[in-house]
Coordinates of C-alpha atoms in Angstrom, one line a residue:
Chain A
X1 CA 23.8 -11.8 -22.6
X2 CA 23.9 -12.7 -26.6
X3 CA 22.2 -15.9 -27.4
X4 CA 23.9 -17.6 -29.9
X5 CA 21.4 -19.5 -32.5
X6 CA 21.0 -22.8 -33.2
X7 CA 21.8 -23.7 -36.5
X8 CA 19.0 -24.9 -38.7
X9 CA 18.7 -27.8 -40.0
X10 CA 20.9 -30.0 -38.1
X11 CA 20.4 -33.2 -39.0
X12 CA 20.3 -35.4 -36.2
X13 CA 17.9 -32.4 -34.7
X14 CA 14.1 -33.9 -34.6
X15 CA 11.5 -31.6 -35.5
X16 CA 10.0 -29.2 -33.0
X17 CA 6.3 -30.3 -32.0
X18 CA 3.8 -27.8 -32.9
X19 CA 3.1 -24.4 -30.4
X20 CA 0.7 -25.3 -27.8
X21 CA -1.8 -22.9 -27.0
X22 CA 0.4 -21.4 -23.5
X23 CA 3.2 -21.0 -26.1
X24 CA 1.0 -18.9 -28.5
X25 CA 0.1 -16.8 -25.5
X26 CA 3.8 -16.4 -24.2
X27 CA 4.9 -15.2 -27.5
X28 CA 1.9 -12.5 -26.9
X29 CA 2.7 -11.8 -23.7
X30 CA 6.4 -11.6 -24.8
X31 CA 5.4 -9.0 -27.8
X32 CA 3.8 -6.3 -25.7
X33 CA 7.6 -5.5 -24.7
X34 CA 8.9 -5.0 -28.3
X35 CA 10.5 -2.3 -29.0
X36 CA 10.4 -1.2 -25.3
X37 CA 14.0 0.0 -25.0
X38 CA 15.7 0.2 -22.0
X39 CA 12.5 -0.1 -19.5
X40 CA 11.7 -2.7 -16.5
X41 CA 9.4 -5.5 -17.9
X42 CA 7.5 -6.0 -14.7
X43 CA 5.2 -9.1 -15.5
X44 CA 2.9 -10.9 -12.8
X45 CA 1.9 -14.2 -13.3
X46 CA 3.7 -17.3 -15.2
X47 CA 2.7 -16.6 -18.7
X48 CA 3.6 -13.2 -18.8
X49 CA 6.9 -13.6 -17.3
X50 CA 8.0 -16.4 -19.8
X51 CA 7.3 -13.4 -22.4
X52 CA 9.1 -10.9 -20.3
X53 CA 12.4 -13.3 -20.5
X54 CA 11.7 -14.5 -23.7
X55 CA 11.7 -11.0 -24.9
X56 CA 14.9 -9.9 -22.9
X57 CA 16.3 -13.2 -24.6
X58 CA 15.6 -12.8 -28.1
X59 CA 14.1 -9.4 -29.6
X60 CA 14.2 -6.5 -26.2
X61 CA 17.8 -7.5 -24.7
X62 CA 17.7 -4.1 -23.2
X63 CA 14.7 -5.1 -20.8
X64 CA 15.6 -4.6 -17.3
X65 CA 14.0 -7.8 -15.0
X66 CA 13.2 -8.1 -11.4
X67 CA 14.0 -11.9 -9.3
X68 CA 10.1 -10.9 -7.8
X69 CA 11.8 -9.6 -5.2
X70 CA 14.3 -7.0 -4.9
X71 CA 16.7 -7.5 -7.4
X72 CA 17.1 -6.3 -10.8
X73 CA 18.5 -9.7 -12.4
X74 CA 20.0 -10.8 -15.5
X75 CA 18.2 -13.6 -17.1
X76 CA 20.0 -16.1 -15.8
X77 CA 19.6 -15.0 -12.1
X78 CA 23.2 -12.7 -12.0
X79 CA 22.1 -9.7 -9.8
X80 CA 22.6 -6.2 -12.0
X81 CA 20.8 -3.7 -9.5
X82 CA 18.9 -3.1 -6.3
X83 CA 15.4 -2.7 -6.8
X84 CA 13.4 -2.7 -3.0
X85 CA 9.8 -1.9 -2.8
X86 CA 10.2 1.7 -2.2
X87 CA 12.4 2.4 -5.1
X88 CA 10.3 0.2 -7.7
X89 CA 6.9 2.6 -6.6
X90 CA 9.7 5.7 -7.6
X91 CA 10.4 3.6 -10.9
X92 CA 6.6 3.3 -11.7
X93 CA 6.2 7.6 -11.3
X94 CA 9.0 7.9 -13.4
X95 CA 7.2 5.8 -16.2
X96 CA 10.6 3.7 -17.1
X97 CA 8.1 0.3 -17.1
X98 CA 5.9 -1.5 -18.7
X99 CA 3.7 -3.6 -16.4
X100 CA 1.5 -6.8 -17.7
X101 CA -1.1 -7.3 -14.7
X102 CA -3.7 -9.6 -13.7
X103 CA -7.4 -8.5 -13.5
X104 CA -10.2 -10.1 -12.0
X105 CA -12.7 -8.3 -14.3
X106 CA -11.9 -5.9 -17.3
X107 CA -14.2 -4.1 -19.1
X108 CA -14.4 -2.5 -23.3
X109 CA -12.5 0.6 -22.2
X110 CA -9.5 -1.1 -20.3
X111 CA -10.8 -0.4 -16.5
X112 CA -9.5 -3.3 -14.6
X113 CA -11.0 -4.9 -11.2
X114 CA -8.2 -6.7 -8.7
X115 CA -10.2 -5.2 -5.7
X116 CA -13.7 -6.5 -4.5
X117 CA -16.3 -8.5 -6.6
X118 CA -20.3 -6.6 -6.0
X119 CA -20.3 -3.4 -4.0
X120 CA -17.3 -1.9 -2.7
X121 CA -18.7 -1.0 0.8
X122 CA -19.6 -4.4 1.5
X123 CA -18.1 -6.8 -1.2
X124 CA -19.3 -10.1 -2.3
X125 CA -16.5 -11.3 -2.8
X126 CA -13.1 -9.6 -1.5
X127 CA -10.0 -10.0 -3.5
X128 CA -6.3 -8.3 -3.7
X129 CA -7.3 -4.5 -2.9
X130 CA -6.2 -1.7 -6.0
X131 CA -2.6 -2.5 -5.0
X132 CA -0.5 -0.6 -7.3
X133 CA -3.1 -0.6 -10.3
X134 CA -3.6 3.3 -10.2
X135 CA -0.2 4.3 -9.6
X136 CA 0.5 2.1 -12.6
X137 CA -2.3 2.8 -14.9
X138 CA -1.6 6.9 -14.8
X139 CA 2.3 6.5 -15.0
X140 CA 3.5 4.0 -17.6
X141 CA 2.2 1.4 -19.8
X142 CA 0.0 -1.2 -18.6
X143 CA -0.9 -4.8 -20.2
X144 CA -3.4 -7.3 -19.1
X145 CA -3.0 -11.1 -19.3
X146 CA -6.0 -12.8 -18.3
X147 CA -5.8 -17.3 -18.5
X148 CA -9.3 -17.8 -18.7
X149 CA -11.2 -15.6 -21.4
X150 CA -14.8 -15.4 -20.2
X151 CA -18.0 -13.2 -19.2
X152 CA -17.3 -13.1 -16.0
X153 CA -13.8 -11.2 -16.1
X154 CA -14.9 -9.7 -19.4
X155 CA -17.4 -7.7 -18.0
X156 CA -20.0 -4.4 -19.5
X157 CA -18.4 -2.3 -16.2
X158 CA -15.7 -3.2 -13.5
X159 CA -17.0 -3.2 -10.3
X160 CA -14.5 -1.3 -8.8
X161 CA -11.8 0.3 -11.1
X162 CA -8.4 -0.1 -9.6
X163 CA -6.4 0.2 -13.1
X164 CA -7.8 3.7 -15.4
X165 CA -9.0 2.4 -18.5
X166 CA -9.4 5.1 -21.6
X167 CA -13.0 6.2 -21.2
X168 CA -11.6 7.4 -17.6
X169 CA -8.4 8.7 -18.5
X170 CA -10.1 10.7 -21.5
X171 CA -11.9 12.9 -19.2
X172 CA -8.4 13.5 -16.8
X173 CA -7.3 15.3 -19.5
X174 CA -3.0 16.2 -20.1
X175 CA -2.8 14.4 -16.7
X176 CA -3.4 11.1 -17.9
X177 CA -1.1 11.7 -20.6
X178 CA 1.3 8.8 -19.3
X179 CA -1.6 6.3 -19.4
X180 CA -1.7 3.9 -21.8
X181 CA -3.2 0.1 -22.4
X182 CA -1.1 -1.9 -25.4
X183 CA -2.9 -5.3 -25.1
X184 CA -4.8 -7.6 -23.1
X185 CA -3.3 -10.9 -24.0
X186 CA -5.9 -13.6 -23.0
X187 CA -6.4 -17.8 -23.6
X188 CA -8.4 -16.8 -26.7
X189 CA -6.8 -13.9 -28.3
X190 CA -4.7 -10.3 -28.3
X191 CA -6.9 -7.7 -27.9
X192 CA -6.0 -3.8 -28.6
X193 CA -7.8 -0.4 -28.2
X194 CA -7.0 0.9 -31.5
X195 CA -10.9 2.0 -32.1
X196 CA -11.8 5.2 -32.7
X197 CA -13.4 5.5 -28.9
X198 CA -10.8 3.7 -27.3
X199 CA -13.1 0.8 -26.8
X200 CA -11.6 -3.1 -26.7
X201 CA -10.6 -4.1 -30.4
X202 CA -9.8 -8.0 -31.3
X203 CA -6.4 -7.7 -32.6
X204 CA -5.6 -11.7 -33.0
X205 CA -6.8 -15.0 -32.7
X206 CA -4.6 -17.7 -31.2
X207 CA -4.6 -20.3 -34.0
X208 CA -7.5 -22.7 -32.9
X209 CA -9.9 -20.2 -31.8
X210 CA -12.7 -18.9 -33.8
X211 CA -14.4 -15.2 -33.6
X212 CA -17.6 -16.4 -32.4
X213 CA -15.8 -18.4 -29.6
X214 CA -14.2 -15.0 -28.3
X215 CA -17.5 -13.2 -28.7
X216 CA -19.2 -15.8 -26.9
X217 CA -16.8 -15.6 -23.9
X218 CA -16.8 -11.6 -23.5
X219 CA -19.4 -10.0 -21.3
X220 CA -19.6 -6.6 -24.4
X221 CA -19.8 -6.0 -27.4
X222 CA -16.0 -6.3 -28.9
X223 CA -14.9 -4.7 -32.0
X224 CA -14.0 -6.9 -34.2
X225 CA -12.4 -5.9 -37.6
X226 CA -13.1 -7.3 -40.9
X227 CA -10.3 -9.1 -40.9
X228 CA -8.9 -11.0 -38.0
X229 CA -5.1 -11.9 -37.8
X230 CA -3.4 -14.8 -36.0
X231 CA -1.2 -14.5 -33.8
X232 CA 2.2 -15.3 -35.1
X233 CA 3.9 -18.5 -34.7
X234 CA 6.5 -18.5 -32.5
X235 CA 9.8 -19.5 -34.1
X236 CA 12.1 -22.3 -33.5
X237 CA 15.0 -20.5 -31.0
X238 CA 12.0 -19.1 -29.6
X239 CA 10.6 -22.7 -29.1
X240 CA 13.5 -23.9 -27.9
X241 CA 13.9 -21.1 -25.3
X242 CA 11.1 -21.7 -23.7
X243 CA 11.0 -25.5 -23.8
X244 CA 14.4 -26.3 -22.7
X245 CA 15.5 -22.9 -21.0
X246 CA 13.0 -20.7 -19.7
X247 CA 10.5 -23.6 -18.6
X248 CA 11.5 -26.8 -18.8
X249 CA 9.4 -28.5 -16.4
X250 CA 6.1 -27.3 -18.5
X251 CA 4.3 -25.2 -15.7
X252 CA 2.9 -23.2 -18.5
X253 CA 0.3 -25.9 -19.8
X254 CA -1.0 -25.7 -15.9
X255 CA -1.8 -22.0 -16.5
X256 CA -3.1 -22.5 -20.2
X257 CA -4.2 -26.3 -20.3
X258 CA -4.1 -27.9 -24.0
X259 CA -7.2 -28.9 -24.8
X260 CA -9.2 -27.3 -22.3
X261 CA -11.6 -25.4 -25.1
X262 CA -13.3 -27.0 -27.8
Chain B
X1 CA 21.5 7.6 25.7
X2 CA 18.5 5.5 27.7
X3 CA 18.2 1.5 27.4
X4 CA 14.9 1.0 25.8
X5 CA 14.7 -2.6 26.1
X6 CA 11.4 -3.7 27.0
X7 CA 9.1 -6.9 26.3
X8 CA 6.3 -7.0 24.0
X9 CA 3.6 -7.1 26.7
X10 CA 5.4 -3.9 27.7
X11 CA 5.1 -2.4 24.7
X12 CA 1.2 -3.2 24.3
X13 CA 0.4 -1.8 27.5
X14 CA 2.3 1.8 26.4
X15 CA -0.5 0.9 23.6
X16 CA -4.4 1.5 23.8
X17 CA -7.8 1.3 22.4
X18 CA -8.4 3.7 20.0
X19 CA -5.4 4.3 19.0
X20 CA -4.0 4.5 15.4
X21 CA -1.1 2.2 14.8
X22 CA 1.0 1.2 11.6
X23 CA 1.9 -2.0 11.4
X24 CA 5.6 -2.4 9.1
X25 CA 6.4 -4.8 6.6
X26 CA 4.7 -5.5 3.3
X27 CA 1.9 -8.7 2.9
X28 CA 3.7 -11.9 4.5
X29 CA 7.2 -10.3 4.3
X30 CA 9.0 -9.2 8.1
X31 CA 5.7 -8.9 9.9
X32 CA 5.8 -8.1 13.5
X33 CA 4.3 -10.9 14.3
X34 CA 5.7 -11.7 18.2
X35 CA 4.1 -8.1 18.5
X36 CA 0.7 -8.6 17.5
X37 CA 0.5 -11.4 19.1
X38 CA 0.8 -9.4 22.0
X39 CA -1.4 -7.4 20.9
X40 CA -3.8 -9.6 20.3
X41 CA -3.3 -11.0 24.2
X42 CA -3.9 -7.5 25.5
X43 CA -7.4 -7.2 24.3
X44 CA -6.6 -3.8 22.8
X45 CA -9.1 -2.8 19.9
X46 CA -11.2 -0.1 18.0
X47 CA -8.0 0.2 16.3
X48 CA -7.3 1.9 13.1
X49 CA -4.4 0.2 11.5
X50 CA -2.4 1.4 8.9
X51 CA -0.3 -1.3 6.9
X52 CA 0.8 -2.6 3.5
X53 CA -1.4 -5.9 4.7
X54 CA -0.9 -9.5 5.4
X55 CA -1.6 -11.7 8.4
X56 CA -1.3 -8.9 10.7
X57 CA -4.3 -7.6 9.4
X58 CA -6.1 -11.3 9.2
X59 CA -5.2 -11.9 12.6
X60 CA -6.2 -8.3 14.1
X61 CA -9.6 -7.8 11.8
X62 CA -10.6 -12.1 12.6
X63 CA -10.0 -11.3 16.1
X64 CA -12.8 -8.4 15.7
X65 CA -10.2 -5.6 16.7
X66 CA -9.9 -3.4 13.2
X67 CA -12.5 -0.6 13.5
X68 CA -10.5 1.1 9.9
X69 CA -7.9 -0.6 8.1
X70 CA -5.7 2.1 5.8
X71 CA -4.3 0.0 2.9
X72 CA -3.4 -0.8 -0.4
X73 CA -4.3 -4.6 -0.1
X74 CA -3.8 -7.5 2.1
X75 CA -2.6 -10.9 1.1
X76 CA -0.1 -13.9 2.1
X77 CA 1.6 -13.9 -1.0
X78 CA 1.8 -17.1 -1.6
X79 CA -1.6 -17.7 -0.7
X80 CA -3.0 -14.5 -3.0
X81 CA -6.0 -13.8 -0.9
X82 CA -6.2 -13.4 3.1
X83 CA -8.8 -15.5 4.3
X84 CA -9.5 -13.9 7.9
X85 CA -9.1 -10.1 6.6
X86 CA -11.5 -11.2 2.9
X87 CA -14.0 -13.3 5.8
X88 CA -14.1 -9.7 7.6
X89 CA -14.6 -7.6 5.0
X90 CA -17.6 -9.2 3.0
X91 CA -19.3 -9.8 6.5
X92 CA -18.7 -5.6 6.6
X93 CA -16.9 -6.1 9.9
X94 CA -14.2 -3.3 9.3
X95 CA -14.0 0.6 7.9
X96 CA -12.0 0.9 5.1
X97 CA -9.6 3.3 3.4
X98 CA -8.6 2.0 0.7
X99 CA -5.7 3.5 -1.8
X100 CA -3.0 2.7 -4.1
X101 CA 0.6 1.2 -3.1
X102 CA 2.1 4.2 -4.3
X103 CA -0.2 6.7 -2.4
X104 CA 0.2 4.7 1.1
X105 CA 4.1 5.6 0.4
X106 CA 3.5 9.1 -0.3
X107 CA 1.6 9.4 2.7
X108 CA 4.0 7.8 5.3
X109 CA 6.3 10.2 3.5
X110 CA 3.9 13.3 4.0
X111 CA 3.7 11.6 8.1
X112 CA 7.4 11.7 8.3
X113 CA 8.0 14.9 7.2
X114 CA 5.3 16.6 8.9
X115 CA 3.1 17.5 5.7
X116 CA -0.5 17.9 5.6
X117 CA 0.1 15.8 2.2
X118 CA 1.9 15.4 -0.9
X119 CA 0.7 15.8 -4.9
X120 CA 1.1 12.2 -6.5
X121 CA -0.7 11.5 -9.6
X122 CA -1.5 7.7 -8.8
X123 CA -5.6 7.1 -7.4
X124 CA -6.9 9.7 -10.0
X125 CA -9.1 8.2 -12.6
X126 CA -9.8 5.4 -10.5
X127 CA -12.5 4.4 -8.0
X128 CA -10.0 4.9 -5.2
X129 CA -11.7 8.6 -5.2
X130 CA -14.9 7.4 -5.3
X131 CA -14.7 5.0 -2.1
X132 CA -12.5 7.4 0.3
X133 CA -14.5 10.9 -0.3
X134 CA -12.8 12.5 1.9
X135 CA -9.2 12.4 -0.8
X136 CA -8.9 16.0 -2.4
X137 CA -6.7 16.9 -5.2
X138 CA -4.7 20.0 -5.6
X139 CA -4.0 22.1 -8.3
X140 CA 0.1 22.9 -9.1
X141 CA 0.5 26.6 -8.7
X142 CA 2.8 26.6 -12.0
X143 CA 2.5 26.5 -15.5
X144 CA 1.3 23.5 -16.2
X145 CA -1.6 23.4 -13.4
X146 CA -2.0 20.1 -13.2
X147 CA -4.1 18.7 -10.6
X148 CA -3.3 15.6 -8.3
X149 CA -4.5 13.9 -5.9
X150 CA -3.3 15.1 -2.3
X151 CA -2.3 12.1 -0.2
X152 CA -2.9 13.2 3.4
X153 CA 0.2 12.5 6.3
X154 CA -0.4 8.8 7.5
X155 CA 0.5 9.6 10.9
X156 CA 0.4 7.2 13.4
X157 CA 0.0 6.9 17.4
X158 CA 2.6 4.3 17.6
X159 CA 4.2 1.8 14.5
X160 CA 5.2 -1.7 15.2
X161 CA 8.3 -2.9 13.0
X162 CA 10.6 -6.1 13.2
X163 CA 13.5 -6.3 11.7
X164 CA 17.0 -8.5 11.8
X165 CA 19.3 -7.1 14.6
X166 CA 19.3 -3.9 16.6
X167 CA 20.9 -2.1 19.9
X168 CA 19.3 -1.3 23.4
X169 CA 19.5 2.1 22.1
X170 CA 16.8 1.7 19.3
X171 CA 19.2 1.3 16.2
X172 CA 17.7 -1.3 14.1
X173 CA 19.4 -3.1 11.0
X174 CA 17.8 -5.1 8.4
X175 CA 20.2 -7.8 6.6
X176 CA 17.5 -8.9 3.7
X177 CA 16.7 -7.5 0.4
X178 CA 14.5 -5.4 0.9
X179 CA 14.0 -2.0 3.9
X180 CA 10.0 -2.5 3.2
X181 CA 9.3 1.0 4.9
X182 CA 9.8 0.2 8.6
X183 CA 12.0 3.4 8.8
X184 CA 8.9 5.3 7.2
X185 CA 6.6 3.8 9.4
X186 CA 9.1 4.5 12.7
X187 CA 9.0 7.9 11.8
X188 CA 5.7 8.5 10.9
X189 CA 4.7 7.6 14.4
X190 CA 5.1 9.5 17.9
X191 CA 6.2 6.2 19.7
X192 CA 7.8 3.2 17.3
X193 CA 8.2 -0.1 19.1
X194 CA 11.2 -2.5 17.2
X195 CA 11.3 -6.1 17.5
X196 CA 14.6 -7.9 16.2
X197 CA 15.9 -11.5 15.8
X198 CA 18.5 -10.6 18.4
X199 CA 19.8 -7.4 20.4
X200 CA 23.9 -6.9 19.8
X201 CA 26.6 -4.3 21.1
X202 CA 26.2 -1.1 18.4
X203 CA 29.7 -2.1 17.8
X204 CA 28.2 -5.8 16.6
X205 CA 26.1 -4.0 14.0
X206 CA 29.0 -2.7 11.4
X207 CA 31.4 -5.7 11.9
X208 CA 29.2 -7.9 9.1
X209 CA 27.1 -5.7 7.5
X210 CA 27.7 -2.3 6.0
X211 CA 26.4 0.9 7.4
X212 CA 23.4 1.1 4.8
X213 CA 22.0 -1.3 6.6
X214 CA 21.5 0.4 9.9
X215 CA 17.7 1.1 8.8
X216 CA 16.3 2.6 11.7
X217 CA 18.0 5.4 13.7
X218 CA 17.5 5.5 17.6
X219 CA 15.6 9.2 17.7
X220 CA 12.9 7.7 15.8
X221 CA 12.6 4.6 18.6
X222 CA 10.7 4.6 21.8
X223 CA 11.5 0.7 22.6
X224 CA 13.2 -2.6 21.9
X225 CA 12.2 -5.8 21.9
X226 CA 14.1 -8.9 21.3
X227 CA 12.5 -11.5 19.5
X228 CA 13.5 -14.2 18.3
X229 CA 11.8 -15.9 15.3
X230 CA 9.3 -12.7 15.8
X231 CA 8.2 -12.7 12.0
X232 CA 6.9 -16.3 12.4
X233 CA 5.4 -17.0 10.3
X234 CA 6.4 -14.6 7.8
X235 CA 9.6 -14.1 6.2
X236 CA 12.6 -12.6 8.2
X237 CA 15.4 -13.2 5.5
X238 CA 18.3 -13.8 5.8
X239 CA 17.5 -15.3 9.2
X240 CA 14.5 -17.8 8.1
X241 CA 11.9 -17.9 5.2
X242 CA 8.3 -18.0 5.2
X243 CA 6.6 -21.0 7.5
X244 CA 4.7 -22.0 4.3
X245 CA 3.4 -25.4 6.0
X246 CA 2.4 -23.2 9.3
X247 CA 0.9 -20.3 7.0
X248 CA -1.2 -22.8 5.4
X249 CA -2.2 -24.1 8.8
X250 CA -3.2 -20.8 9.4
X251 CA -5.1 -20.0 6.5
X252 CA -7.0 -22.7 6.5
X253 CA -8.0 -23.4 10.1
X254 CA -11.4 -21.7 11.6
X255 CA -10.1 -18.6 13.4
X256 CA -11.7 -19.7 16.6
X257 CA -9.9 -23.0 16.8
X258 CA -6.7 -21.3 15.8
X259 CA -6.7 -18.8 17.8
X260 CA -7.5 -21.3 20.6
X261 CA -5.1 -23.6 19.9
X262 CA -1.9 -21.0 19.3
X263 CA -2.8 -17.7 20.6
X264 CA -4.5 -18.6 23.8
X265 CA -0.9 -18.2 26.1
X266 CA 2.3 -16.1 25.8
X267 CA 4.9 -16.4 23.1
X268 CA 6.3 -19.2 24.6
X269 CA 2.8 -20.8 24.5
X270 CA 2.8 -20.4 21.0
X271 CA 6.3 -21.6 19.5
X272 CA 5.7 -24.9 21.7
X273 CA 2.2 -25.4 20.0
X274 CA 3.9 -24.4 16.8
X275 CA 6.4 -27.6 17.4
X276 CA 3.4 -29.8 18.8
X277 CA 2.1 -29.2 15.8
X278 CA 5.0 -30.0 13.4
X279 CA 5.9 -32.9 15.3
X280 CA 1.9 -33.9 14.9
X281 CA 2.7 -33.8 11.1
X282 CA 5.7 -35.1 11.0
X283 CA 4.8 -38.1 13.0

């Protein structure tokens, strides 16, 4: 579908209101599938999928979406494909995706937690279970979102690894040569593992947030280069796109409240 | 070509203690739920239960019958996190093996095809091989030798499956989105017991829905069970949706008093004090 652009400039058009901080972290969300070429965009969780459409809608038109169920979907809803369960686990060997997850703890190297909180044998808290994270992890790119930045999901070590992180995948050798982490797209920030050990990098701040505010909300010591970028403003189709098309009704600010952080 | 009709409390008592069973459908999605039901009535336990988890395995492991669950997770979808199976678990009621989506499909494959196992590259790196020590990898014998993890057979005493419509013969037919892996399951098992929404002439089968939708093949069947509304109170589509209201009920009610109040008589029992109850809320 070609989305024609508004012209600029109209003048009876108001101006836009300023991003709000879910709408900086849908156009980070929405980045991790640049230049993915003609791969499924499988994102879990509201934020992530806003990016996943906004994406297909604007700068990745050759992103392939599910309905969350089993249909492979155009983005507005026209069924292009069949995907059930059985043939989406295929997809994943095959490496044709690139996933954005949740996690429930992550740690500096990437290993992400969805399973059980404490010990494994007899958990403190129990959560999801590994789900697909390993099958993911090993076979095709894997991004993290993560709503609420803080020391208790940004943790020294994940009590039970469920997606590979690089320390890990380091010592599988050419077998983890599918694996790979492009960002961890959180409340605060974009974060990378472009470091020489492949630990956590800051790669952005959402405009708003300050380095000390992200260091003081992760569990590790984070790299943290010289100099910090923002992350970029999103532009005004894009605004518009996700105001008026993608999510109208505003369920994004629920996930990401305004305000919420000093 | 045999009539394999039977009820569900005729199916659980071809069914015993001990036994390893695989439960089809995936989290709250086609459950055979009229089934364990029954099996819950029956008093059968010590199980092992193989099965891509939802309230089957909240109702089974509350109900103190799961000695070891075999799964990749176990939620209600829209409710992320299974109260009864998460209650079970951190009081360390129940074994677990616990391993990726991708591996639990490798395995039923592995079952079905009667292989020790199959090479899949998901679970290695993770702590999925450090909670289930007895996984083994296996090295290719070509070129590249890579090494994998070897995901042993899933096989199964008997498998539980419900799905839209089938025959008295065993030919089942699912007319939603998505086959889960009920075939898998079916044939993974020495006996597979089908419930369905309702039992039609073979002939019935093709006249709506194409042949691609004939999921389950009678050589793989031991028995038939019609039931209708037997996914309550997960999803059957197209026939009904998810009983969010009820599976809210369920998830938030004290297992004792819900078992009590819904689980206490026969099927029957239990869609009347599903309508007591909606007509309690409605009123």
């Amino acid at each position: 579908m070609k989305v024609t652009r508004t012209p600029h400039l109209q003048p009876t058009r108001t101006p836009l209101l300023p991003p709000t901080r879910a709408e900086y972290c849908v156009i980070a969300c929405a980045e991790a599938w640049r230049d993915g070429g003609e791969i499924l965009a499988s994102p879990m969780g509201l934020v992530p999928s806003l990016g996943a459409r906004l994406a297909r809608l604007t700068f990745a038109p050759d992103l392939l979406l599910t309905d969350g169920e089993a249909l492979l979907v155009r983005p507005d809803g026209t069924p292009e494909g069949w995907l059930p369960y059985r043939q989406h686990l295929t997809l994943v060997a095959g490496g044709r995706r690139h996933v954005m997850m949740g996690a429930s703890q992550i740690d500096r190297y990437g290993n992400q937690n969805i399973s059980c909180i404490g010990d494994w044998e007899r958990p403190r808290r129990q959560l999801l279970g590994v789900r697909g994270a390993p099958l993911n992890t090993l076979n095709n790119p894997t991004s993290y979102w993560i709503p609420r930045h803080s020391r208790r999901v940004f943790v020294e070590r994940a009590d039970m690894v469920c997606g590979v992180g690089y320390d890990r995948a380091a010592e599988l050798g050419s077998t983890a040569r599918f694996h790979r982490v492009p960002r961890v797209v959180s409340d605060l920030g974009v974060f990378d593992f472009a470091t020489p050990d492949r630990s956590m990098r800051l790669a952005s701040l959402h405009p708003g947030v300050s380095v000390e505010q992200v260091r003081e909300a992760t569990g590790f010591a984070l790299a943290v280069p010289d100099e910090v970028p923002y992350t970029r403003d999103p532009g005004d189709e894009e605004l518009r796109l996700i105001r008026e098309v993608l999510d109208p009704a505003g369920a994004r600010a629920r996930e990401v409240p305004e305000g919420a952080r000093g | 070509m045999g009539d394999k009709t039977m009820t569900a409390d005729e199916v659980v008592s071809r069914l015993s203690s001990g036994m390893t069973l695989g439960i089809g459908g995936w989290g709250s999605r086609r459950k055979p739920m009229a089934l364990v039901r029954a099996l819950l009535r029956a008093g059968i336990g010590d199980l092992t239960v193989i099965s891509y988890g939802g309230p089957d395995i909240g109702m089974l492991a509350a109900a103190g019958r799961i000695r070891k669950l075999v799964t990749a997770f176990v939620t209600l979808d829209s409710i992320p996190l299974e109260p009864h199976y998460r209650a079970a678990r951190e009081r360390g009621d129940l074994a677990l093996t616990e391993v990726d989506e991708g591996m639990f499909m490798w395995g039923l494959h592995a079952a079905a095809q009667r292989l020790p196992f199959l090479p899949v590259r998901a679970g290695l790196g993770s702590d999925v091989m450090r909670v289930a020590p007895d996984l083994r990898t296996v090295t290719s014998p070509y070129e590249d030798g890579e090494t994998f993890v070897a995901m042993p057979a899933l096989r199964m005493d008997a498998a539980l499956v419900h799905v839209n419509r089938a025959d008295r013969l065993g030919n089942g037919q699912y007319l939603g989105p998505d086959p889960y892996f009920d075939d898998l399951f079916c044939e993974a098992a020495d006996e597979a017991y089908v419930s369905c929404e309702r039992i039609v002439d073979t002939a019935e089968l093709t006249k709506e829905a194409a042949p691609q939708s004939l999921l389950l093949k009678r050589l793989a069947v031991t028995g038939v069970v019609e039931a209708p509304n037997g996914a309550h109170f997960t999803s059957c589509a197209p026939d009904y949706g998810r009983d969010e209201e009820y599976q809210r009920e369920y998830a938030s009610t004290p297992w004792p008093e819900f078992a009590e109040r819904y689980l206490s008589g026969d099927e029957e029992a239990y869609r009347s004090a599903v309508r007591e109850w909606r007509k309690e809320r409605e009123a």
